[in-house]
């Protein structure tokens, strides 16, 4: 799909046609789906749900107490899905909650049992991430992420230009 973007190693600056744009978007979705599928497969191998996997991985990346709302938002989970996963994890003795700054807020942290399970599961995946990143090279990864962030930032700017509501009764606007 990238042949329409790159020729002889140079970036093409001319406007892309609809097919080229569609190919790029499909490729981005495919990459995200493959990564998601890898995580789902690992969760299954570990004998945990996908949402539990994401929460464990969240603590692998940063082992600090977090609110349920933070864990839900960080992992793109609904409040209900996150709450269900946290309840299961609490019943298994993997997490505990303690009062937070606000009386209504509870901070969730890993128990010793949870850390031991995490060490055997999602912590090992962090080592795989490091191995893969070293194979690619940190500079190339940082550059790729910077480009992707730039893409998202530009998309956000363009989206702001869209009108609040489209008049769908005017069929000419749909062409």
Short mmCIF file of N, CA and C in Angstrom, two decimals:
data_model
loop_
_atom_site.label_atom_id
_atom_site.label_comp_id
_atom_site.label_asym_id
_atom_site.label_seq_id
_atom_site.Cartn_x
_atom_site.Cartn_y
_atom_site.Cartn_z
N UNK A 1 0.80 -1.22 0.00
CA UNK A 1 0.00 0.00 0.00
C UNK A 1 0.84 1.28 0.00
N UNK A 2 2.11 1.18 0.30
CA UNK A 2 2.92 2.39 0.39
C UNK A 2 3.53 2.81 -0.94
N UNK A 3 3.33 2.02 -1.99
CA UNK A 3 3.94 2.36 -3.28
C UNK A 3 3.42 3.68 -3.82
N UNK A 4 2.22 4.06 -3.47
CA UNK A 4 1.69 5.32 -3.96
C UNK A 4 2.26 6.51 -3.18
N UNK A 5 2.89 6.24 -2.04
CA UNK A 5 3.44 7.32 -1.23
C UNK A 5 4.92 7.56 -1.48
N UNK A 6 5.65 6.49 -1.74
CA UNK A 6 7.09 6.62 -1.86
C UNK A 6 7.56 6.14 -3.23
N UNK A 7 8.39 6.94 -3.84
CA UNK A 7 9.02 6.56 -5.10
C UNK A 7 10.49 6.90 -5.00
N UNK A 8 11.35 5.96 -5.32
CA UNK A 8 12.80 6.13 -5.23
C UNK A 8 13.25 6.74 -3.90
N UNK A 9 12.63 6.29 -2.82
CA UNK A 9 13.04 6.72 -1.50
C UNK A 9 12.61 8.13 -1.11
N UNK A 10 11.94 8.86 -2.00
CA UNK A 10 11.50 10.23 -1.70
C UNK A 10 10.02 10.26 -1.38
N UNK A 11 9.67 11.13 -0.47
CA UNK A 11 8.24 11.29 -0.16
C UNK A 11 7.58 12.08 -1.26
N UNK A 12 6.44 11.57 -1.65
CA UNK A 12 5.66 12.25 -2.69
C UNK A 12 4.79 13.33 -2.04
N UNK A 13 4.85 14.54 -2.55
CA UNK A 13 4.11 15.64 -1.97
C UNK A 13 2.83 15.99 -2.72
N UNK A 14 2.59 15.35 -3.83
CA UNK A 14 1.40 15.68 -4.60
C UNK A 14 0.16 15.13 -3.89
N UNK A 15 -0.99 15.73 -4.15
CA UNK A 15 -2.22 15.26 -3.50
C UNK A 15 -2.48 13.79 -3.82
N UNK A 16 -2.92 13.08 -2.84
CA UNK A 16 -3.19 11.65 -3.02
C UNK A 16 -4.63 11.45 -3.46
N UNK A 17 -4.80 10.40 -4.24
CA UNK A 17 -6.16 10.10 -4.67
C UNK A 17 -6.89 9.31 -3.58
N UNK A 18 -8.18 9.18 -3.77
CA UNK A 18 -9.04 8.52 -2.77
C UNK A 18 -8.58 7.10 -2.45
N UNK A 19 -8.14 6.34 -3.46
CA UNK A 19 -7.69 4.97 -3.24
C UNK A 19 -6.43 4.92 -2.39
N UNK A 20 -5.49 5.84 -2.65
CA UNK A 20 -4.26 5.87 -1.86
C UNK A 20 -4.57 6.20 -0.40
N UNK A 21 -5.46 7.15 -0.20
CA UNK A 21 -5.85 7.52 1.16
C UNK A 21 -6.54 6.34 1.85
N UNK A 22 -7.44 5.69 1.15
CA UNK A 22 -8.15 4.53 1.72
C UNK A 22 -7.17 3.43 2.08
N UNK A 23 -6.17 3.18 1.22
CA UNK A 23 -5.16 2.15 1.49
C UNK A 23 -4.39 2.46 2.77
N UNK A 24 -4.03 3.72 2.95
CA UNK A 24 -3.27 4.11 4.14
C UNK A 24 -4.12 3.93 5.40
N UNK A 25 -5.36 4.38 5.35
CA UNK A 25 -6.24 4.25 6.51
C UNK A 25 -6.48 2.78 6.84
N UNK A 26 -6.71 1.96 5.82
CA UNK A 26 -6.91 0.52 6.04
C UNK A 26 -5.65 -0.10 6.66
N UNK A 27 -4.49 0.31 6.19
CA UNK A 27 -3.23 -0.21 6.74
C UNK A 27 -3.09 0.17 8.21
N UNK A 28 -3.42 1.42 8.55
CA UNK A 28 -3.34 1.84 9.95
C UNK A 28 -4.29 1.00 10.81
N UNK A 29 -5.52 0.80 10.34
CA UNK A 29 -6.49 -0.02 11.08
C UNK A 29 -5.98 -1.45 11.22
N UNK A 30 -5.42 -2.00 10.13
CA UNK A 30 -4.92 -3.37 10.18
C UNK A 30 -3.80 -3.51 11.21
N UNK A 31 -2.90 -2.55 11.26
CA UNK A 31 -1.80 -2.58 12.24
C UNK A 31 -2.35 -2.54 13.65
N UNK A 32 -3.28 -1.63 13.90
CA UNK A 32 -3.88 -1.52 15.24
C UNK A 32 -4.63 -2.79 15.61
N UNK A 33 -5.33 -3.37 14.66
CA UNK A 33 -6.07 -4.61 14.90
C UNK A 33 -5.12 -5.76 15.21
N UNK A 34 -4.01 -5.84 14.48
CA UNK A 34 -3.04 -6.92 14.72
C UNK A 34 -2.43 -6.82 16.12
N UNK A 35 -2.12 -5.60 16.54
CA UNK A 35 -1.57 -5.41 17.89
C UNK A 35 -2.62 -5.79 18.93
N UNK A 36 -3.84 -5.36 18.71
CA UNK A 36 -4.94 -5.70 19.61
C UNK A 36 -5.12 -7.22 19.68
N UNK A 37 -5.07 -7.87 18.52
CA UNK A 37 -5.20 -9.33 18.48
C UNK A 37 -4.06 -10.03 19.23
N UNK A 38 -2.85 -9.48 19.13
CA UNK A 38 -1.72 -10.04 19.88
C UNK A 38 -2.00 -9.98 21.37
N UNK A 39 -2.50 -8.83 21.84
CA UNK A 39 -2.82 -8.67 23.26
C UNK A 39 -3.93 -9.63 23.68
N UNK A 40 -4.97 -9.75 22.86
CA UNK A 40 -6.08 -10.65 23.20
C UNK A 40 -5.61 -12.10 23.27
N UNK A 41 -4.72 -12.47 22.35
CA UNK A 41 -4.18 -13.84 22.34
C UNK A 41 -3.36 -14.08 23.61
N UNK A 42 -2.54 -13.11 23.99
CA UNK A 42 -1.73 -13.26 25.20
C UNK A 42 -2.61 -13.35 26.43
N UNK A 43 -3.65 -12.53 26.49
CA UNK A 43 -4.57 -12.57 27.63
C UNK A 43 -5.15 -13.98 27.77
N UNK A 44 -5.56 -14.54 26.65
CA UNK A 44 -6.13 -15.89 26.66
C UNK A 44 -5.09 -16.91 27.14
N UNK A 45 -3.86 -16.78 26.67
CA UNK A 45 -2.79 -17.68 27.11
C UNK A 45 -2.53 -17.55 28.60
N UNK A 46 -2.68 -16.35 29.13
CA UNK A 46 -2.48 -16.12 30.56
C UNK A 46 -3.68 -16.52 31.39
N UNK A 47 -4.81 -16.83 30.74
CA UNK A 47 -6.01 -17.23 31.44
C UNK A 47 -6.75 -16.07 32.09
N UNK A 48 -6.61 -14.89 31.49
CA UNK A 48 -7.31 -13.70 32.01
C UNK A 48 -8.09 -13.04 30.88
N UNK A 49 -9.00 -12.17 31.26
CA UNK A 49 -9.77 -11.46 30.24
C UNK A 49 -8.90 -10.38 29.61
N UNK A 50 -9.34 -9.91 28.47
CA UNK A 50 -8.62 -8.84 27.78
C UNK A 50 -8.55 -7.58 28.64
N UNK A 51 -9.65 -7.23 29.31
CA UNK A 51 -9.64 -6.04 30.15
C UNK A 51 -8.71 -6.22 31.35
N UNK A 52 -8.66 -7.41 31.93
CA UNK A 52 -7.71 -7.68 33.01
C UNK A 52 -6.28 -7.55 32.49
N UNK A 53 -6.05 -8.07 31.31
CA UNK A 53 -4.73 -7.96 30.68
C UNK A 53 -4.31 -6.50 30.57
N UNK A 54 -5.22 -5.66 30.05
CA UNK A 54 -4.89 -4.24 29.87
C UNK A 54 -4.58 -3.57 31.21
N UNK A 55 -5.32 -3.93 32.23
CA UNK A 55 -5.08 -3.34 33.56
C UNK A 55 -3.74 -3.81 34.11
N UNK A 56 -3.44 -5.10 33.98
CA UNK A 56 -2.13 -5.59 34.41
C UNK A 56 -1.02 -4.87 33.66
N UNK A 57 -1.19 -4.72 32.35
CA UNK A 57 -0.15 -4.07 31.55
C UNK A 57 0.01 -2.60 31.96
N UNK A 58 -1.08 -1.98 32.34
CA UNK A 58 -1.04 -0.60 32.83
C UNK A 58 -0.15 -0.52 34.07
N UNK A 59 -0.29 -1.50 34.97
CA UNK A 59 0.55 -1.53 36.17
C UNK A 59 1.98 -1.96 35.84
N UNK A 60 2.16 -2.72 34.77
CA UNK A 60 3.51 -3.07 34.33
C UNK A 60 4.25 -1.80 33.90
N UNK A 61 3.56 -0.94 33.18
CA UNK A 61 4.18 0.28 32.68
C UNK A 61 4.43 1.30 33.79
N UNK A 62 3.55 1.30 34.80
CA UNK A 62 3.67 2.27 35.88
C UNK A 62 2.99 1.71 37.13
N UNK A 63 3.77 1.17 38.03
CA UNK A 63 3.23 0.51 39.22
C UNK A 63 2.99 1.52 40.34
N UNK A 64 1.95 2.32 40.14
CA UNK A 64 1.53 3.30 41.14
C UNK A 64 0.03 3.15 41.34
N UNK A 65 -0.48 3.52 42.52
CA UNK A 65 -1.93 3.45 42.72
C UNK A 65 -2.67 4.33 41.71
N UNK A 66 -3.80 3.82 41.22
CA UNK A 66 -4.59 4.52 40.20
C UNK A 66 -6.07 4.38 40.55
N UNK A 67 -6.85 5.34 40.13
CA UNK A 67 -8.29 5.24 40.33
C UNK A 67 -8.87 4.33 39.25
N UNK A 68 -10.07 3.81 39.52
CA UNK A 68 -10.77 2.98 38.53
C UNK A 68 -11.03 3.80 37.28
N UNK A 69 -11.39 5.05 37.45
CA UNK A 69 -11.65 5.91 36.30
C UNK A 69 -10.39 6.09 35.45
N UNK A 70 -9.26 6.29 36.11
CA UNK A 70 -8.00 6.44 35.37
C UNK A 70 -7.68 5.16 34.59
N UNK A 71 -7.84 4.02 35.23
CA UNK A 71 -7.57 2.75 34.55
C UNK A 71 -8.50 2.54 33.36
N UNK A 72 -9.76 2.90 33.53
CA UNK A 72 -10.72 2.77 32.43
C UNK A 72 -10.31 3.66 31.27
N UNK A 73 -10.04 4.93 31.55
CA UNK A 73 -9.68 5.88 30.49
C UNK A 73 -8.37 5.51 29.82
N UNK A 74 -7.39 5.12 30.63
CA UNK A 74 -6.07 4.77 30.11
C UNK A 74 -6.12 3.59 29.15
N UNK A 75 -7.06 2.69 29.39
CA UNK A 75 -7.15 1.47 28.59
C UNK A 75 -8.34 1.45 27.65
N UNK A 76 -9.01 2.60 27.48
CA UNK A 76 -10.16 2.72 26.58
C UNK A 76 -11.25 1.71 26.91
N UNK A 77 -11.48 1.53 28.21
CA UNK A 77 -12.53 0.63 28.67
C UNK A 77 -13.70 1.46 29.20
N UNK A 78 -14.90 0.94 29.03
CA UNK A 78 -16.04 1.61 29.65
C UNK A 78 -15.90 1.46 31.16
N UNK A 79 -16.59 2.33 31.91
CA UNK A 79 -16.54 2.24 33.37
C UNK A 79 -17.02 0.87 33.84
N UNK A 80 -18.09 0.38 33.21
CA UNK A 80 -18.67 -0.91 33.59
C UNK A 80 -17.68 -2.05 33.33
N UNK A 81 -17.03 -2.05 32.17
CA UNK A 81 -16.07 -3.12 31.83
C UNK A 81 -14.89 -3.08 32.79
N UNK A 82 -14.38 -1.88 33.06
CA UNK A 82 -13.25 -1.74 33.99
C UNK A 82 -13.66 -2.20 35.39
N UNK A 83 -14.84 -1.79 35.84
CA UNK A 83 -15.32 -2.17 37.18
C UNK A 83 -15.45 -3.69 37.31
N UNK A 84 -15.98 -4.33 36.28
CA UNK A 84 -16.12 -5.80 36.29
C UNK A 84 -14.76 -6.47 36.37
N UNK A 85 -13.82 -5.99 35.57
CA UNK A 85 -12.47 -6.57 35.57
C UNK A 85 -11.80 -6.35 36.93
N UNK A 86 -11.94 -5.16 37.48
CA UNK A 86 -11.33 -4.86 38.77
C UNK A 86 -11.94 -5.71 39.88
N UNK A 87 -13.25 -5.94 39.82
CA UNK A 87 -13.91 -6.79 40.81
C UNK A 87 -13.36 -8.22 40.75
N UNK A 88 -13.21 -8.75 39.52
CA UNK A 88 -12.64 -10.10 39.35
C UNK A 88 -11.21 -10.15 39.89
N UNK A 89 -10.44 -9.11 39.58
CA UNK A 89 -9.04 -9.07 40.02
C UNK A 89 -8.96 -8.97 41.55
N UNK A 90 -9.88 -8.23 42.14
CA UNK A 90 -9.90 -8.09 43.60
C UNK A 90 -10.27 -9.44 44.25
N UNK A 91 -11.24 -10.14 43.67
CA UNK A 91 -11.65 -11.45 44.20
C UNK A 91 -10.50 -12.46 44.13
N UNK A 92 -9.65 -12.31 43.11
CA UNK A 92 -8.50 -13.22 42.97
C UNK A 92 -7.32 -12.79 43.83
N UNK A 93 -7.47 -11.66 44.52
CA UNK A 93 -6.41 -11.19 45.41
C UNK A 93 -5.28 -10.46 44.71
N UNK A 94 -5.50 -10.02 43.48
CA UNK A 94 -4.44 -9.36 42.71
C UNK A 94 -4.35 -7.87 42.96
N UNK A 95 -5.45 -7.27 43.35
CA UNK A 95 -5.46 -5.83 43.60
C UNK A 95 -6.13 -5.53 44.93
N UNK A 96 -5.88 -4.35 45.43
CA UNK A 96 -6.55 -3.86 46.64
C UNK A 96 -6.87 -2.40 46.42
N UNK A 97 -7.86 -1.89 47.15
CA UNK A 97 -8.12 -0.47 47.04
C UNK A 97 -7.98 0.18 48.42
N UNK A 98 -7.53 1.40 48.37
CA UNK A 98 -7.33 2.20 49.56
C UNK A 98 -7.98 3.56 49.33
N UNK A 99 -8.35 4.24 50.41
CA UNK A 99 -8.97 5.56 50.24
C UNK A 99 -8.02 6.52 49.52
N UNK A 100 -8.60 7.33 48.66
CA UNK A 100 -7.81 8.34 47.94
C UNK A 100 -7.92 9.69 48.61
N UNK A 101 -7.55 10.73 47.91
CA UNK A 101 -7.62 12.10 48.43
C UNK A 101 -9.06 12.52 48.68
N UNK A 102 -9.94 12.09 47.80
CA UNK A 102 -11.36 12.40 47.88
C UNK A 102 -12.05 11.21 48.57
N UNK A 103 -13.00 11.46 49.45
CA UNK A 103 -13.67 10.38 50.17
C UNK A 103 -14.35 9.39 49.24
N UNK A 104 -14.81 9.88 48.09
CA UNK A 104 -15.49 9.00 47.12
C UNK A 104 -14.51 8.22 46.27
N UNK A 105 -13.26 8.62 46.27
CA UNK A 105 -12.25 8.04 45.39
C UNK A 105 -11.47 6.93 46.09
N UNK A 106 -11.29 5.84 45.39
CA UNK A 106 -10.46 4.75 45.89
C UNK A 106 -9.29 4.58 44.96
N UNK A 107 -8.12 4.36 45.53
CA UNK A 107 -6.92 4.11 44.74
C UNK A 107 -6.68 2.61 44.68
N UNK A 108 -6.42 2.13 43.50
CA UNK A 108 -6.23 0.69 43.27
C UNK A 108 -4.74 0.44 43.08
N UNK A 109 -4.25 -0.57 43.76
CA UNK A 109 -2.84 -0.94 43.63
C UNK A 109 -2.72 -2.46 43.59
N UNK A 110 -1.59 -2.91 43.14
CA UNK A 110 -1.33 -4.35 43.05
C UNK A 110 -0.98 -4.89 44.44
N UNK A 111 -1.46 -6.10 44.72
CA UNK A 111 -1.05 -6.81 45.94
C UNK A 111 0.23 -7.57 45.62
N UNK A 112 0.80 -8.19 46.63
CA UNK A 112 1.99 -9.02 46.43
C UNK A 112 1.66 -10.16 45.46
N UNK A 113 0.47 -10.75 45.64
CA UNK A 113 0.02 -11.84 44.75
C UNK A 113 -0.16 -11.32 43.32
N UNK A 114 -0.73 -10.13 43.20
CA UNK A 114 -0.93 -9.52 41.88
C UNK A 114 0.39 -9.22 41.19
N UNK A 115 1.35 -8.72 41.96
CA UNK A 115 2.68 -8.44 41.38
C UNK A 115 3.37 -9.73 40.93
N UNK A 116 3.21 -10.79 41.71
CA UNK A 116 3.81 -12.08 41.33
C UNK A 116 3.19 -12.59 40.03
N UNK A 117 1.86 -12.50 39.91
CA UNK A 117 1.20 -12.91 38.68
C UNK A 117 1.64 -12.02 37.52
N UNK A 118 1.68 -10.72 37.77
CA UNK A 118 2.09 -9.77 36.73
C UNK A 118 3.51 -10.05 36.27
N UNK A 119 4.38 -10.39 37.22
CA UNK A 119 5.78 -10.69 36.88
C UNK A 119 5.87 -11.87 35.91
N UNK A 120 4.98 -12.84 36.08
CA UNK A 120 4.97 -14.02 35.20
C UNK A 120 4.23 -13.79 33.88
N UNK A 121 3.52 -12.68 33.78
CA UNK A 121 2.69 -12.45 32.59
C UNK A 121 3.10 -11.16 31.89
N UNK A 122 2.44 -10.07 32.20
CA UNK A 122 2.62 -8.84 31.42
C UNK A 122 4.01 -8.22 31.58
N UNK A 123 4.67 -8.42 32.73
CA UNK A 123 6.03 -7.89 32.86
C UNK A 123 6.96 -8.51 31.82
N UNK A 124 6.73 -9.78 31.51
CA UNK A 124 7.57 -10.46 30.50
C UNK A 124 7.38 -9.84 29.12
N UNK A 125 6.18 -9.34 28.86
CA UNK A 125 5.91 -8.72 27.56
C UNK A 125 6.68 -7.42 27.40
N UNK A 126 6.95 -6.74 28.51
CA UNK A 126 7.73 -5.50 28.44
C UNK A 126 9.15 -5.80 27.93
N UNK A 127 9.68 -6.95 28.31
CA UNK A 127 11.00 -7.36 27.81
C UNK A 127 10.94 -7.64 26.31
N UNK A 128 9.84 -8.21 25.86
CA UNK A 128 9.67 -8.44 24.42
C UNK A 128 9.59 -7.10 23.69
N UNK A 129 8.83 -6.16 24.25
CA UNK A 129 8.77 -4.81 23.67
C UNK A 129 10.17 -4.22 23.54
N UNK A 130 10.97 -4.34 24.59
CA UNK A 130 12.33 -3.79 24.57
C UNK A 130 13.18 -4.46 23.51
N UNK A 131 13.05 -5.77 23.38
CA UNK A 131 13.81 -6.50 22.36
C UNK A 131 13.44 -6.02 20.96
N UNK A 132 12.15 -5.89 20.70
CA UNK A 132 11.69 -5.45 19.38
C UNK A 132 12.14 -4.02 19.12
N UNK A 133 12.01 -3.15 20.11
CA UNK A 133 12.44 -1.76 19.93
C UNK A 133 13.93 -1.67 19.65
N UNK A 134 14.72 -2.50 20.31
CA UNK A 134 16.16 -2.49 20.05
C UNK A 134 16.48 -3.00 18.65
N UNK A 135 15.69 -3.94 18.15
CA UNK A 135 15.90 -4.43 16.79
C UNK A 135 15.61 -3.34 15.76
N UNK A 136 14.57 -2.57 16.01
CA UNK A 136 14.20 -1.49 15.08
C UNK A 136 15.10 -0.28 15.27
N UNK A 137 15.37 0.03 16.52
CA UNK A 137 16.16 1.21 16.84
C UNK A 137 15.26 2.27 17.46
N UNK A 138 15.68 2.78 18.61
CA UNK A 138 14.85 3.75 19.32
C UNK A 138 14.63 5.03 18.54
N UNK A 139 15.65 5.48 17.80
CA UNK A 139 15.48 6.70 17.01
C UNK A 139 14.40 6.54 15.95
N UNK A 140 14.40 5.38 15.28
CA UNK A 140 13.38 5.14 14.25
C UNK A 140 11.99 5.05 14.87
N UNK A 141 11.89 4.41 16.02
CA UNK A 141 10.60 4.31 16.70
C UNK A 141 10.12 5.69 17.13
N UNK A 142 11.01 6.48 17.72
CA UNK A 142 10.62 7.84 18.15
C UNK A 142 10.20 8.68 16.94
N UNK A 143 10.91 8.54 15.84
CA UNK A 143 10.55 9.29 14.62
C UNK A 143 9.18 8.87 14.11
N UNK A 144 8.93 7.57 14.08
CA UNK A 144 7.64 7.05 13.62
C UNK A 144 6.51 7.56 14.52
N UNK A 145 6.72 7.51 15.83
CA UNK A 145 5.70 7.99 16.76
C UNK A 145 5.48 9.50 16.62
N UNK A 146 6.56 10.24 16.39
CA UNK A 146 6.43 11.69 16.19
C UNK A 146 5.62 11.99 14.94
N UNK A 147 5.86 11.24 13.87
CA UNK A 147 5.08 11.41 12.64
C UNK A 147 3.61 11.08 12.86
N UNK A 148 3.35 10.00 13.58
CA UNK A 148 1.97 9.60 13.85
C UNK A 148 1.28 10.65 14.72
N UNK A 149 2.01 11.18 15.72
CA UNK A 149 1.44 12.23 16.56
C UNK A 149 1.15 13.47 15.74
N UNK A 150 2.05 13.81 14.82
CA UNK A 150 1.85 14.96 13.94
C UNK A 150 0.60 14.75 13.08
N UNK A 151 0.44 13.54 12.57
CA UNK A 151 -0.74 13.18 11.76
C UNK A 151 -2.01 13.40 12.58
N UNK A 152 -2.03 12.90 13.81
CA UNK A 152 -3.21 13.03 14.67
C UNK A 152 -3.47 14.50 15.00
N UNK A 153 -2.42 15.25 15.28
CA UNK A 153 -2.58 16.68 15.57
C UNK A 153 -3.17 17.43 14.38
N UNK A 154 -2.68 17.13 13.18
CA UNK A 154 -3.22 17.77 11.98
C UNK A 154 -4.67 17.37 11.73
N UNK A 155 -4.98 16.09 12.00
CA UNK A 155 -6.37 15.64 11.86
C UNK A 155 -7.27 16.41 12.82
N UNK A 156 -6.81 16.60 14.05
CA UNK A 156 -7.60 17.34 15.04
C UNK A 156 -7.85 18.77 14.58
N UNK A 157 -6.84 19.39 14.00
CA UNK A 157 -7.01 20.75 13.48
C UNK A 157 -8.03 20.78 12.35
N UNK A 158 -7.94 19.83 11.44
CA UNK A 158 -8.87 19.77 10.32
C UNK A 158 -10.29 19.49 10.79
N UNK A 159 -10.42 18.59 11.77
CA UNK A 159 -11.75 18.26 12.29
C UNK A 159 -12.42 19.47 12.92
N UNK A 160 -11.63 20.34 13.53
CA UNK A 160 -12.19 21.55 14.14
C UNK A 160 -12.85 22.45 13.09
N UNK A 161 -12.44 22.32 11.85
CA UNK A 161 -12.98 23.14 10.77
C UNK A 161 -14.34 22.66 10.29
N UNK A 162 -14.70 21.44 10.66
CA UNK A 162 -15.98 20.90 10.24
C UNK A 162 -17.11 21.63 10.96
N UNK A 163 -18.23 21.83 10.26
CA UNK A 163 -19.38 22.46 10.93
C UNK A 163 -19.92 21.53 12.01
N UNK A 164 -20.60 22.10 12.99
CA UNK A 164 -21.15 21.32 14.10
C UNK A 164 -22.14 20.27 13.63
N UNK A 165 -22.99 20.65 12.68
CA UNK A 165 -24.01 19.72 12.20
C UNK A 165 -24.13 19.87 10.70
N UNK A 166 -24.29 18.74 10.03
CA UNK A 166 -24.45 18.76 8.59
C UNK A 166 -25.92 18.64 8.26
N UNK A 167 -26.35 19.44 7.28
CA UNK A 167 -27.73 19.35 6.84
C UNK A 167 -27.83 18.20 5.85
N UNK A 168 -28.32 17.08 6.32
CA UNK A 168 -28.39 15.88 5.48
C UNK A 168 -29.55 15.95 4.48
N UNK A 169 -30.39 16.93 4.62
CA UNK A 169 -31.48 17.05 3.65
C UNK A 169 -30.99 17.55 2.31
N UNK A 170 -29.80 18.18 2.30
CA UNK A 170 -29.21 18.67 1.06
C UNK A 170 -28.30 17.57 0.49
N UNK A 171 -28.84 16.80 -0.45
CA UNK A 171 -28.10 15.67 -1.00
C UNK A 171 -26.85 16.08 -1.76
N UNK A 172 -26.79 17.30 -2.25
CA UNK A 172 -25.60 17.73 -2.99
C UNK A 172 -24.37 17.77 -2.08
N UNK A 173 -24.57 17.96 -0.77
CA UNK A 173 -23.42 18.00 0.15
C UNK A 173 -22.85 16.61 0.38
N UNK A 174 -23.55 15.57 -0.01
CA UNK A 174 -23.08 14.22 0.18
C UNK A 174 -22.29 13.70 -1.00
N UNK A 175 -22.16 14.48 -2.03
CA UNK A 175 -21.43 14.02 -3.22
C UNK A 175 -20.02 14.46 -3.20
#
